mmCIF file of C-alpha atoms in Angstrom:
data_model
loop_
_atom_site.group_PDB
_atom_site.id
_atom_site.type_symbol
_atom_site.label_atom_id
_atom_site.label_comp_id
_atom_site.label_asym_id
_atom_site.label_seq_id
_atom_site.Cartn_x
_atom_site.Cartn_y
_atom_site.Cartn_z
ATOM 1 C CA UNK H 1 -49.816 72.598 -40.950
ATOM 2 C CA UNK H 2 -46.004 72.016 -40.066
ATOM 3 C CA UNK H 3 -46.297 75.911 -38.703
ATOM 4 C CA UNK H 4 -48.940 74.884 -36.481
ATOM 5 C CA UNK H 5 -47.866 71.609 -35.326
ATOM 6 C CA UNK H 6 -44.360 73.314 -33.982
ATOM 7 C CA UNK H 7 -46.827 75.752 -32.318
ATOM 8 C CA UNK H 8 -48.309 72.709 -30.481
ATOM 9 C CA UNK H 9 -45.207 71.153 -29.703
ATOM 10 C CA UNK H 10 -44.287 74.809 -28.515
ATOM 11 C CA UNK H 11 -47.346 75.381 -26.277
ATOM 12 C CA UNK H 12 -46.892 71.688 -24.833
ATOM 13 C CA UNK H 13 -43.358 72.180 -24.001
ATOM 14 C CA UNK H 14 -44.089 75.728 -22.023
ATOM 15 C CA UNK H 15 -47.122 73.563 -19.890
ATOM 16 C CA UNK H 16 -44.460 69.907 -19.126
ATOM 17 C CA UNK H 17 -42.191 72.679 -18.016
ATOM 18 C CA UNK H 18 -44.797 74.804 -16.020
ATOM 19 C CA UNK H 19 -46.008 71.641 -14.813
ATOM 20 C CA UNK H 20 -42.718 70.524 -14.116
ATOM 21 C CA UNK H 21 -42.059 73.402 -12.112
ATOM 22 C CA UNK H 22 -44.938 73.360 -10.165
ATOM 23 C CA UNK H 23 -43.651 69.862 -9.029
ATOM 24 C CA UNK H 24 -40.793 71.335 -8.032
ATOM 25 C CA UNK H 25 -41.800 73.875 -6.320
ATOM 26 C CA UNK H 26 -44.038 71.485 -4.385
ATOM 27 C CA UNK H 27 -41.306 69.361 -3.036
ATOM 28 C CA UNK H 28 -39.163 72.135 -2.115
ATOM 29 C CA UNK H 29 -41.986 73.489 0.168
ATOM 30 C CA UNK H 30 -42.113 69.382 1.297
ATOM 31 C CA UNK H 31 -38.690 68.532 1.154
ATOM 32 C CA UNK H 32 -37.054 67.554 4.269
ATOM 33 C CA UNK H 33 -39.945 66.615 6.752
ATOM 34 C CA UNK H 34 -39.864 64.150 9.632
ATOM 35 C CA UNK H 35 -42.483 62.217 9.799
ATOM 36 C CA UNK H 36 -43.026 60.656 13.639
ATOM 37 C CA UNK H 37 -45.950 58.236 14.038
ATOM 38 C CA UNK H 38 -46.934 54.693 13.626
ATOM 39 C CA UNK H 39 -48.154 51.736 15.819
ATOM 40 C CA UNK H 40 -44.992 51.067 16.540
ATOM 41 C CA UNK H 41 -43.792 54.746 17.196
ATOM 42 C CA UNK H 42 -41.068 54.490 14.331
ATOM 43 C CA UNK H 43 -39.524 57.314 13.025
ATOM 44 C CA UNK H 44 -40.137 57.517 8.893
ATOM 45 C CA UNK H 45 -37.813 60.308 7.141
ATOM 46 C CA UNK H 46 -39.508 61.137 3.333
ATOM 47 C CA UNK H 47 -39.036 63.338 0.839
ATOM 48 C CA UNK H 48 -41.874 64.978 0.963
ATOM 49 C CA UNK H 49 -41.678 67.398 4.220
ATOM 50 C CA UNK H 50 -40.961 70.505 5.707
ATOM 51 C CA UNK H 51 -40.563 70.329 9.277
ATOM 52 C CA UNK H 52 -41.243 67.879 11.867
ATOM 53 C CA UNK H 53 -44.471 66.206 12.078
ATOM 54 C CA UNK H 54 -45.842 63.904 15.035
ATOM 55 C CA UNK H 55 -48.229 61.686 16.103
ATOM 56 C CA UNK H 56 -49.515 61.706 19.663
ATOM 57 C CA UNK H 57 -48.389 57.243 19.499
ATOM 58 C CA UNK H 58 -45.194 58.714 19.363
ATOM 59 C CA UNK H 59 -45.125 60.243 22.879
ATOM 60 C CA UNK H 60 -43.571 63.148 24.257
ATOM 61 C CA UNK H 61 -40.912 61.206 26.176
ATOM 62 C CA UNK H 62 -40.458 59.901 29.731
ATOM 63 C CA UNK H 63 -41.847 62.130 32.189
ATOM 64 C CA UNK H 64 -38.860 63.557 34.829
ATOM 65 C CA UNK H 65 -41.310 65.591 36.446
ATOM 66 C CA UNK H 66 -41.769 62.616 39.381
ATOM 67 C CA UNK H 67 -43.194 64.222 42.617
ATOM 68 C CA UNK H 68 -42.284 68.114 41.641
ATOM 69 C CA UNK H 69 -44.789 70.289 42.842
ATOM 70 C CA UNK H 70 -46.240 71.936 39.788
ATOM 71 C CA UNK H 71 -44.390 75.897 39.313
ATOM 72 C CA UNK H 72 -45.435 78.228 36.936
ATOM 73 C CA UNK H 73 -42.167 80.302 35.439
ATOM 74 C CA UNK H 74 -43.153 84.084 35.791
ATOM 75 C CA UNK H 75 -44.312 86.035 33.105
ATOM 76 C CA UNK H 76 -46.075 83.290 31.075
ATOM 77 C CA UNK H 77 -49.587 83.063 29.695
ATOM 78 C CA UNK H 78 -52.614 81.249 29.774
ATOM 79 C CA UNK H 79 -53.904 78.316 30.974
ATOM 80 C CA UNK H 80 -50.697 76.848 33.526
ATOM 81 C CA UNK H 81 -48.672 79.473 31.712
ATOM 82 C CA UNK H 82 -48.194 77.276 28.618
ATOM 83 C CA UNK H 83 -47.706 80.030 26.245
ATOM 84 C CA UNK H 84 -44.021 82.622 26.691
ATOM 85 C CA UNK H 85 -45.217 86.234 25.239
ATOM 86 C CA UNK H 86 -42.465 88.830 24.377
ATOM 87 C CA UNK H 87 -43.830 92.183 23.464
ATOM 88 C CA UNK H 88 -46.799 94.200 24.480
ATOM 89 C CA UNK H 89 -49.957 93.070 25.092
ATOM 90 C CA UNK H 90 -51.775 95.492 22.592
ATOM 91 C CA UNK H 91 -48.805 95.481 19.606
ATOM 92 C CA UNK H 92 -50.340 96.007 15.854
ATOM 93 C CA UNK H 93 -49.435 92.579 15.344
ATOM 94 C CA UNK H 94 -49.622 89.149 16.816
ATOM 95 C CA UNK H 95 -47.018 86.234 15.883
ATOM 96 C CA UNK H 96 -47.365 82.615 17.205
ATOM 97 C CA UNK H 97 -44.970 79.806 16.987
ATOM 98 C CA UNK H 98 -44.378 76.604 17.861
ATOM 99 C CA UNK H 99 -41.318 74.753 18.393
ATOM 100 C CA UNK H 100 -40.090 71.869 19.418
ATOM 101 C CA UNK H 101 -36.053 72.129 20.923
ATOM 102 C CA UNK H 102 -34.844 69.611 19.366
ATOM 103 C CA UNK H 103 -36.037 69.968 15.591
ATOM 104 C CA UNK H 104 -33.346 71.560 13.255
ATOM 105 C CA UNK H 105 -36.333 73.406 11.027
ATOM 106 C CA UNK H 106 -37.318 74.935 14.244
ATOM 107 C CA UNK H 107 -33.730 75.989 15.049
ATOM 108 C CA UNK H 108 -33.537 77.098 11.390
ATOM 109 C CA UNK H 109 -36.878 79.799 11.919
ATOM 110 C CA UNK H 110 -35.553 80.655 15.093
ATOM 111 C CA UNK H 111 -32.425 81.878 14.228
ATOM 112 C CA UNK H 112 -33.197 83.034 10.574
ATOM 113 C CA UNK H 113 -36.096 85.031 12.025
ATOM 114 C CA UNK H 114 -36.223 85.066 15.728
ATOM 115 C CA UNK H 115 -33.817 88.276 15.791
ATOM 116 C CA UNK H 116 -36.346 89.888 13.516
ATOM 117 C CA UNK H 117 -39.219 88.688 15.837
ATOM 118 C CA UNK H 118 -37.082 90.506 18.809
ATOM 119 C CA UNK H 119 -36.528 93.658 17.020
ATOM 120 C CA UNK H 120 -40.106 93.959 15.910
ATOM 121 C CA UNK H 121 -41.325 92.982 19.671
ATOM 122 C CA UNK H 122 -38.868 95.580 21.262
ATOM 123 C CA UNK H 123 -40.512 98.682 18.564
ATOM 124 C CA UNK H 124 -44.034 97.288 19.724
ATOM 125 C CA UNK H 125 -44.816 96.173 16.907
ATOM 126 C CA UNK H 126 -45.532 92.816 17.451
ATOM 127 C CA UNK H 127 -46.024 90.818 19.742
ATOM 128 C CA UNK H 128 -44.517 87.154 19.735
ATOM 129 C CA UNK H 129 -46.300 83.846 21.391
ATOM 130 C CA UNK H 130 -44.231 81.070 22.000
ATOM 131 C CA UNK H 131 -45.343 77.564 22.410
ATOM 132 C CA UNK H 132 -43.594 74.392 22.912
ATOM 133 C CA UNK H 133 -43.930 70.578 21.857
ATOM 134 C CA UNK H 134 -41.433 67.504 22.822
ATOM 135 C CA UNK H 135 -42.483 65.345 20.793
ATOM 136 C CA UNK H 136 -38.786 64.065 19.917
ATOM 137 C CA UNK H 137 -38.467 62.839 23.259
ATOM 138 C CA UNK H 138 -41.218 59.958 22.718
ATOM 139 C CA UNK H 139 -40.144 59.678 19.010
ATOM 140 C CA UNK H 140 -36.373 59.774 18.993
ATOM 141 C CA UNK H 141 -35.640 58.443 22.365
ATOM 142 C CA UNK H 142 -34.094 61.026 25.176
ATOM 143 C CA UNK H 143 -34.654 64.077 27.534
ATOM 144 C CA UNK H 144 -33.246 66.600 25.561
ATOM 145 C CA UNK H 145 -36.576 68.437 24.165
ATOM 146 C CA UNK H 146 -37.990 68.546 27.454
ATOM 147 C CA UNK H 147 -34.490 69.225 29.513
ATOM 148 C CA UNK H 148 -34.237 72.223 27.349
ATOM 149 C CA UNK H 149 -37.776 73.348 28.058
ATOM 150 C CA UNK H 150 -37.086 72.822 31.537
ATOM 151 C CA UNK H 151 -34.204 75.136 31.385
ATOM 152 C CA UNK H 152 -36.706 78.084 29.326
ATOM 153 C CA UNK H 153 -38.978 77.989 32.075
ATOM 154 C CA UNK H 154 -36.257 78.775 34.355
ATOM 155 C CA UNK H 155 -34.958 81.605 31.809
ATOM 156 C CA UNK H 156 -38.501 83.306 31.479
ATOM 157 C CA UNK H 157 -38.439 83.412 35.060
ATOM 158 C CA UNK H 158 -36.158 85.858 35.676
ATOM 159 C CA UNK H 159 -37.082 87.511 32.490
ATOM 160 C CA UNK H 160 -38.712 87.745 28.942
ATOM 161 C CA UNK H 161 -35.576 89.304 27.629
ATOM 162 C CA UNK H 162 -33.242 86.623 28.689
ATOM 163 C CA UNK H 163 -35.540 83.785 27.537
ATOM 164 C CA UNK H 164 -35.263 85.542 24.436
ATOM 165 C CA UNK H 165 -31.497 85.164 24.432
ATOM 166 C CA UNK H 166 -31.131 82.040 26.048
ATOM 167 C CA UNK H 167 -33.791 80.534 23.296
ATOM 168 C CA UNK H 168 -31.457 81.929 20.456
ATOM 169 C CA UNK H 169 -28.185 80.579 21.906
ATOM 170 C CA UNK H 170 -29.839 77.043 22.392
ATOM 171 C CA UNK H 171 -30.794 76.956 18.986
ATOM 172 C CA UNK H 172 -27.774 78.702 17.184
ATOM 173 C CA UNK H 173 -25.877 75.601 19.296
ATOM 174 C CA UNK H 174 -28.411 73.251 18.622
ATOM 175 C CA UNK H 175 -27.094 69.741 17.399
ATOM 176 C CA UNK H 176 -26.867 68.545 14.202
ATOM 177 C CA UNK H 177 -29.520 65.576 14.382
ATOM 178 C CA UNK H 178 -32.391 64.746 15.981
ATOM 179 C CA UNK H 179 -31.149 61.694 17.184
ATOM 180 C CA UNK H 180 -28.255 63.559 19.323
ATOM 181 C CA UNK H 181 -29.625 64.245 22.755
ATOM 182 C CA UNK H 182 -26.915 66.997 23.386
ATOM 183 C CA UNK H 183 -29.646 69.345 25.433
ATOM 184 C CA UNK H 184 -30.599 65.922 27.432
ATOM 185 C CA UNK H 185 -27.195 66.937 29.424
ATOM 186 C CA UNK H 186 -27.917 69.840 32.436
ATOM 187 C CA UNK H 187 -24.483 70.501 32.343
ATOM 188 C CA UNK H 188 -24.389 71.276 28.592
ATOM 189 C CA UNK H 189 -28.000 73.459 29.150
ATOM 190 C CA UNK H 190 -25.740 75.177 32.090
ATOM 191 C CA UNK H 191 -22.569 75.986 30.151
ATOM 192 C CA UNK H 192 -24.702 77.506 27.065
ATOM 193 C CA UNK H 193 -26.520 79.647 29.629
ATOM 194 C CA UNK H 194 -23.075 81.401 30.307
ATOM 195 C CA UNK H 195 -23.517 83.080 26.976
ATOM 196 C CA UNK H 196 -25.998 85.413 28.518
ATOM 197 C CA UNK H 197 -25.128 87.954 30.450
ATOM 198 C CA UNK H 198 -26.932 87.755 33.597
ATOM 199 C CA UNK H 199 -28.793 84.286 32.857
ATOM 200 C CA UNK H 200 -26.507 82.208 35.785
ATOM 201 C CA UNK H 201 -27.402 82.767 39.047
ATOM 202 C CA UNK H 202 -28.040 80.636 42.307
ATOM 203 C CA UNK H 203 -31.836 80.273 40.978
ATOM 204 C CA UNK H 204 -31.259 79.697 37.431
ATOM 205 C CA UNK H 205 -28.793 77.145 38.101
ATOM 206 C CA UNK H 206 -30.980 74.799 40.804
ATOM 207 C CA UNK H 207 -34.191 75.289 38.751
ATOM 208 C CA UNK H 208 -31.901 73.299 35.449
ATOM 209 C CA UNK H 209 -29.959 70.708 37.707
ATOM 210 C CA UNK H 210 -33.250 69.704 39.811
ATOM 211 C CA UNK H 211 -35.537 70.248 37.173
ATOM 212 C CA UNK H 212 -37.701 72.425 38.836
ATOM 213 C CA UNK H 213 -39.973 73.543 35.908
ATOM 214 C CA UNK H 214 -40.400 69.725 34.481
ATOM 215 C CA UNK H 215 -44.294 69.490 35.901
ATOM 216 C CA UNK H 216 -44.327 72.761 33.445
ATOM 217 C CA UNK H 217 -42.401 71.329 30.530
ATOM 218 C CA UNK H 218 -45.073 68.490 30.785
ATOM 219 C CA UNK H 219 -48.237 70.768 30.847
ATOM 220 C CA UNK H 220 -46.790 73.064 28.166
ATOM 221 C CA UNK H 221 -46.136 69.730 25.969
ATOM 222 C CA UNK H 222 -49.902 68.585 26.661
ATOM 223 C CA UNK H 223 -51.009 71.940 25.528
ATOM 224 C CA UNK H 224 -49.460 71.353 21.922
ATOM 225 C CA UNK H 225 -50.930 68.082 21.641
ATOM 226 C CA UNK H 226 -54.391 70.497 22.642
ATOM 227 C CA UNK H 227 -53.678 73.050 20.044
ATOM 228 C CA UNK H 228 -54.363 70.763 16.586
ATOM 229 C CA UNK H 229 -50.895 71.549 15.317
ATOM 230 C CA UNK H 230 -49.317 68.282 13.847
ATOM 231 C CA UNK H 231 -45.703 69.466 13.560
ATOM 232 C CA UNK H 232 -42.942 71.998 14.115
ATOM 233 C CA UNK H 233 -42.271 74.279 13.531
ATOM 234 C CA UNK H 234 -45.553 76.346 13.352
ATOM 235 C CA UNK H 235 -45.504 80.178 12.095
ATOM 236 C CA UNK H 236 -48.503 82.055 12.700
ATOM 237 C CA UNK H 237 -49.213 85.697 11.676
ATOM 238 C CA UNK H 238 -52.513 86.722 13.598
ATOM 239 C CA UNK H 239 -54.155 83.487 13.433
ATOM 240 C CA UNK H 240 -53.543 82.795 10.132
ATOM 241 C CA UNK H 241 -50.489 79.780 9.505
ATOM 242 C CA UNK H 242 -47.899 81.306 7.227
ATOM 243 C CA UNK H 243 -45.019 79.534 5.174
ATOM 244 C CA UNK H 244 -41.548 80.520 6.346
ATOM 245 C CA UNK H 245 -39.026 78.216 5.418
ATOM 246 C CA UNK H 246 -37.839 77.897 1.121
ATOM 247 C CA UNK H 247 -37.430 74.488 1.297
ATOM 248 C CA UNK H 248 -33.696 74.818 0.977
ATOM 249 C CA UNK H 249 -32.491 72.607 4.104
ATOM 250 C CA UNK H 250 -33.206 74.958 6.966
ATOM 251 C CA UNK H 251 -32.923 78.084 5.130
ATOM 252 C CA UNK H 252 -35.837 80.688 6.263
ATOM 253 C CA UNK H 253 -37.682 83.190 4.175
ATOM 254 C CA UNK H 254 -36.105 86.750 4.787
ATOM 255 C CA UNK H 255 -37.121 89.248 7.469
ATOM 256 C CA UNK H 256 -38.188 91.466 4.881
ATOM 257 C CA UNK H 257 -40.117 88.866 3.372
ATOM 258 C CA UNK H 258 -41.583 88.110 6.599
ATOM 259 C CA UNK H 259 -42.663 91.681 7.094
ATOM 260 C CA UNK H 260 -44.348 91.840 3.789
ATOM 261 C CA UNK H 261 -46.470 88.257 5.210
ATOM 262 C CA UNK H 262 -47.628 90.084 8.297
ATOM 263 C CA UNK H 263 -48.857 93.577 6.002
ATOM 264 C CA UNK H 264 -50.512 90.916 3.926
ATOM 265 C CA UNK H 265 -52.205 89.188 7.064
ATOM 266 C CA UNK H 266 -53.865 91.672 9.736
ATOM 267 C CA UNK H 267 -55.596 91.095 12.303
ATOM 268 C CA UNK H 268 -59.257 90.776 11.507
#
């Protein structure tokens, strides 16, 4: 009897602690989200997140894009050019994400994994979709998520490969809270462009002090509210949503790991 009972208390033990694990394991995947919504548009930080999550009360943020005649930043896709594509057209492999400029999980995909997404796009073997919310705008207060997206459009217009650059330099220099509006300033968005080579030029620098692509920013943000997605940032492996940050602060599964998700999800 006593053998038996220290076998129960045994077997009970190993399930509290696989239990206990599995609790663990589910915060860390939930740890850290940002939860925007509410009648009132307030701004409710919980424990249990990854990401940033919003609501369409909370807005997208004061439109800047006044009287601008609508322009569509070359070499975008679909409907108003809403989504930026690096890669070929027909690569093995399709990734989609979704960002928003000013959320620090997004900055943590992009650059644990964005030089990855590069270097697979550049061997044509995949092909990346970017899409774009600004959410913080209307949530946090500011002009920063939309500034910045502003500033994009003007990047992808003189070329995928320098919106590819330009996107990781924003986010390697992206601020340390939401609440900090740092890409809100031109100048700022301006003096980070400098960091590619070839980015500044008469063009470049008009379309980010006048704003030029904010009718765009606007459309592009409308499309995310479109999509379904309720938060940033979204990773998608050929359709199918795929979980890339550990839940340790911002830190990003591994390139490697990420190569084993996309073997594990082909296209259908």
């Amino acid at each position: 009897m006593a053998s038996g009972g220290k076998k129960d208390q045994r077997r009970e033990a190993r399930e509290r602690l696989l239990a206990e694990r599995e609790e663990q394991a589910r915060r860390a995947r939930l740890r850290g989200r940002l939860l925007v919504g509410g009648a009132l548009g307030a701004v409710l930080v919980i424990a249990a997140g990854v990401g940033v999550y919003a609501s369409r009360s909370a807005g997208s943020g004061e439109s800047e894009a006044g009287g601008r005649p609508f322009v569509r930043p070359a070499h975008t896709a679909g409907e108003d050019g809403a989504v930026v594509p690096y890669g070929k057209e027909g690569a093995k492999d399709l990734v989609s994400v979704w960002l928003d400029p000013r959320c620090p999980f997004c900055a943590g995909v992009e650059t644990g994994l964005g030089p990855a997404f590069k270097e697979r796009a550049d061997a044509g073997d995949y092909r990346v979709e970017y899409h774009f919310a600004t959410f913080l705008d209307g949530a946090l207060g500011g002009k920063g998520s939309k500034r910045a997206l502003n500033a994009l459009g003007a990047a992808v217009n003189e070329s995928p490969e320098k919106f590819m650059d330009y996107l990781q330099v924003l986010y390697r220099n992206h601020p340390q809270k939401e609440s900090d509006d740092k890409f809100g300033s031109t100048a700022t968005l301006l003096d980070l462009a400098d960091r590619v080579p070839g980015l500044r030029n008469p063009d470049f620098d008009k379309a980010v002090k006048e704003l030029t692509y904010m009718p765009w920013a606007d459309r592009v943000s409308k499309a995310f509210y479109g999509s379904g997605k309720k938060g940033t940032p979204v990773v998608e492996v050929n359709g199918k949503e795929v979980d890339v940050l550990t839940g340790k602060g911002l830190e990003t599964i591994t390139p490697e790991a990420f190569g084993r998700l996309v073997a594990a999800n082909p296209k259908a």
